[in-house]
């Protein structure tokens, strides 16, 4: 069997594979929101309610991709502009957010470990799962209907999220060793948003019609 078959349309768009990824991503999304539980409670206690949506970055990214998998499994029968537009925006959000937070989380784990944060099996699990987020969305981008405009809209959301995170202090909790490097983390986060747009745009340009 040729290895290229494993990233072919026949393999990736097989309904069994789509259902497997849907279940894995749904469970991962739920786990992600639970993981953010303490920070969500802290934000509700000390910040305005509207900021809560900007707290759980990675699980929201995986939620977008979970919705994309639903579109693959159950393509909308209607071809209205509203339905198609909504789908493309969700796909654009899924691509840029999954690339960004997949990389960002691993970068923060590595940076924290480099500066002395004790690493354990959970850090390894989080690294593998977040890299998987970025990889899977890039594999499936070519089967999406979204284009550059949707990726741009998704990037506007990323930049808004970055601004709220670092202006109001609701960024994902970091290892204590990284708190004295917060300006550098903020700069890296903004740059990664732009990088994610470029990568996402290129991936969507290579898409095939489903």
Coordinates of C-alpha atoms in Angstrom, one line a residue:
X1 CA 0.0 0.0 0.0
X2 CA 1.4 3.4 -1.0
X3 CA 1.9 5.7 2.0
X4 CA 0.3 8.6 0.0
X5 CA -3.0 6.8 0.4
X6 CA -3.2 7.9 4.1
X7 CA -3.6 11.5 3.1
X8 CA -5.7 10.8 0.0
X9 CA -9.4 11.9 -0.3
X10 CA -10.5 8.2 -0.2
X11 CA -8.9 7.7 3.2
X12 CA -9.5 11.1 4.9
X13 CA -13.1 11.6 3.7
X14 CA -14.1 8.0 4.5
X15 CA -17.2 8.2 6.8
X16 CA -15.6 5.9 9.3
X17 CA -12.5 8.1 9.6
X18 CA -14.7 11.2 9.8
X19 CA -16.8 9.7 12.6
X20 CA -13.7 8.7 14.5
X21 CA -12.2 12.2 14.2
X22 CA -15.6 13.7 15.2
X23 CA -15.8 11.7 18.4
X24 CA -12.1 12.3 19.3
X25 CA -12.4 16.1 18.7
X26 CA -15.7 16.3 20.5
X27 CA -14.3 14.5 23.6
X28 CA -11.1 16.7 23.3
X29 CA -13.2 19.8 23.2
X30 CA -15.2 18.8 26.3
X31 CA -12.0 17.9 28.1
X32 CA -10.5 21.3 27.0
X33 CA -13.3 23.3 28.5
X34 CA -13.0 21.3 31.7
X35 CA -9.3 21.9 31.7
X36 CA -10.0 25.7 31.6
X37 CA -12.6 25.3 34.5
X38 CA -10.5 27.1 37.2
X39 CA -9.6 30.0 34.9
X40 CA -13.2 30.3 33.7
X41 CA -14.4 30.5 37.3
X42 CA -11.6 33.1 38.1
X43 CA -12.5 35.2 35.1
X44 CA -16.2 35.2 36.0
X45 CA -15.3 36.2 39.6
X46 CA -13.0 39.1 38.6
X47 CA -13.8 40.2 35.1
X48 CA -16.8 41.3 33.1
X49 CA -19.0 38.5 31.7
X50 CA -18.2 39.4 28.1
X51 CA -14.6 38.4 28.5
X52 CA -15.4 34.8 29.3
X53 CA -15.6 33.8 25.6
X54 CA -12.0 34.8 25.1
X55 CA -10.6 32.5 27.8
X56 CA -10.8 28.9 26.4
X57 CA -8.7 29.3 23.2
X58 CA -7.7 25.7 22.3
X59 CA -11.1 24.0 23.0
X60 CA -12.9 26.7 21.0
X61 CA -10.5 26.0 18.1
X62 CA -11.3 22.2 18.3
X63 CA -15.0 23.0 18.6
X64 CA -14.8 24.8 15.2
X65 CA -13.1 21.8 13.6
X66 CA -15.7 19.5 15.2
X67 CA -18.4 21.5 13.4
X68 CA -16.4 21.3 10.2
X69 CA -16.5 17.5 10.5
X70 CA -20.2 17.7 11.0
X71 CA -20.5 19.5 7.7
X72 CA -18.5 16.8 6.0
X73 CA -20.7 14.1 7.6
X74 CA -23.9 15.9 6.9
X75 CA -23.5 18.3 4.0
X76 CA -26.2 21.0 4.0
X77 CA -28.9 20.3 1.4
X78 CA -29.7 23.9 1.0
X79 CA -27.3 26.1 -1.1
X80 CA -28.4 29.4 0.3
X81 CA -25.8 32.1 0.7
X82 CA -26.4 32.3 4.4
X83 CA -25.8 28.6 5.0
X84 CA -22.8 28.5 2.7
X85 CA -21.4 31.7 4.2
X86 CA -21.8 30.4 7.8
X87 CA -20.0 27.2 6.8
X88 CA -17.1 29.0 5.2
X89 CA -16.6 31.3 8.2
X90 CA -16.6 28.3 10.6
X91 CA -14.1 26.6 8.3
X92 CA -11.9 29.7 8.2
X93 CA -12.0 29.9 12.0
X94 CA -11.2 26.2 12.3
X95 CA -8.1 26.5 10.1
X96 CA -6.5 29.5 11.6
X97 CA -7.4 28.9 15.2
X98 CA -6.3 25.2 15.1
X99 CA -3.0 26.1 13.5
X100 CA -2.3 28.9 16.0
X101 CA -3.3 27.3 19.2
X102 CA -1.8 23.9 18.2
X103 CA 1.6 25.6 17.9
X104 CA 1.2 28.1 20.7
X105 CA 0.4 25.5 23.4
X106 CA 3.4 23.4 22.5
X107 CA 5.7 26.5 22.3
X108 CA 4.6 27.6 25.8
X109 CA 5.2 24.1 27.2
X110 CA 8.7 23.9 25.7
X111 CA 9.5 27.5 26.8
X112 CA 8.3 26.8 30.3
X113 CA 10.3 23.6 30.5
X114 CA 13.4 25.4 29.1
X115 CA 13.1 27.9 32.0
X116 CA 12.7 25.2 34.7
X117 CA 9.0 24.4 34.8
X118 CA 8.8 20.7 35.8
X119 CA 7.3 18.7 32.9
X120 CA 5.2 15.6 33.3
X121 CA 3.1 13.2 31.3
X122 CA 0.3 15.8 31.0
X123 CA 2.6 18.2 29.2
X124 CA 3.4 15.4 26.7
X125 CA -0.2 14.5 26.2
X126 CA -1.1 18.2 25.7
X127 CA 1.8 18.6 23.2
X128 CA 0.7 15.6 21.1
X129 CA -3.0 16.6 21.1
X130 CA -2.3 20.2 20.2
X131 CA 0.1 19.3 17.4
X132 CA -2.6 16.9 16.2
X133 CA -5.0 19.9 16.1
X134 CA -2.8 21.7 13.7
X135 CA -2.0 18.7 11.6
X136 CA -5.6 17.5 11.1
X137 CA -6.9 20.8 10.1
X138 CA -4.2 21.2 7.5
X139 CA -4.9 17.8 6.1
X140 CA -8.6 18.6 5.7
X141 CA -8.3 22.2 4.6
X142 CA -8.2 21.2 0.9
X143 CA -11.7 19.6 1.3
X144 CA -13.2 22.8 2.7
X145 CA -15.2 25.4 0.8
X146 CA -13.6 28.4 2.6
X147 CA -11.2 30.7 0.9
X148 CA -9.0 33.6 1.8
X149 CA -11.8 35.8 3.0
X150 CA -12.9 33.3 5.5
X151 CA -9.3 32.8 6.7
X152 CA -9.0 36.6 7.0
X153 CA -12.2 36.8 9.1
X154 CA -10.8 34.0 11.3
X155 CA -7.6 36.0 11.7
X156 CA -9.5 39.1 12.8
X157 CA -11.0 37.0 15.5
X158 CA -7.5 35.8 16.5
X159 CA -6.2 39.3 16.7
X160 CA -9.2 40.5 18.7
X161 CA -8.7 37.5 21.1
X162 CA -5.0 38.4 21.4
X163 CA -5.9 42.0 22.3
X164 CA -8.5 41.0 24.9
X165 CA -6.1 38.4 26.4
X166 CA -3.2 40.7 27.0
X167 CA -5.0 44.0 27.6
X168 CA -7.4 42.5 30.2
X169 CA -5.2 39.7 31.5
X170 CA -7.3 36.7 30.4
X171 CA -4.6 35.0 28.4
X172 CA -4.2 31.2 29.1
X173 CA -2.5 30.7 32.4
X174 CA 1.3 30.3 31.9
X175 CA 4.0 28.5 33.8
X176 CA 5.3 30.8 36.6
X177 CA 8.7 30.8 34.9
X178 CA 7.2 32.6 31.9
X179 CA 5.4 35.5 33.7
X180 CA 8.5 37.7 33.6
X181 CA 8.6 37.2 29.8
X182 CA 5.0 38.3 29.2
X183 CA 5.8 41.0 26.7
X184 CA 7.7 38.5 24.6
X185 CA 4.9 36.0 24.9
X186 CA 2.4 38.6 23.8
X187 CA 4.6 39.5 20.7
X188 CA 5.0 35.9 19.8
X189 CA 1.2 35.4 20.1
X190 CA 0.4 38.2 17.7
X191 CA 3.0 37.1 15.3
X192 CA 1.7 33.6 15.4
X193 CA -1.8 34.9 14.5
X194 CA -0.3 36.4 11.3
X195 CA 1.7 33.2 10.6
X196 CA -1.5 31.1 11.1
X197 CA -3.3 33.3 8.5
X198 CA -0.6 32.7 5.9
X199 CA -0.4 29.0 6.5
X200 CA -4.2 28.7 6.6
X201 CA -4.6 30.7 3.4
X202 CA -2.1 28.6 1.6
X203 CA -3.7 25.4 2.8
X204 CA -7.2 26.6 1.7
X205 CA -5.8 27.5 -1.7
X206 CA -4.8 23.9 -2.2
X207 CA -8.4 22.7 -1.5
X208 CA -10.3 20.3 -3.7
X209 CA -14.0 20.4 -4.4
X210 CA -15.8 18.1 -2.1

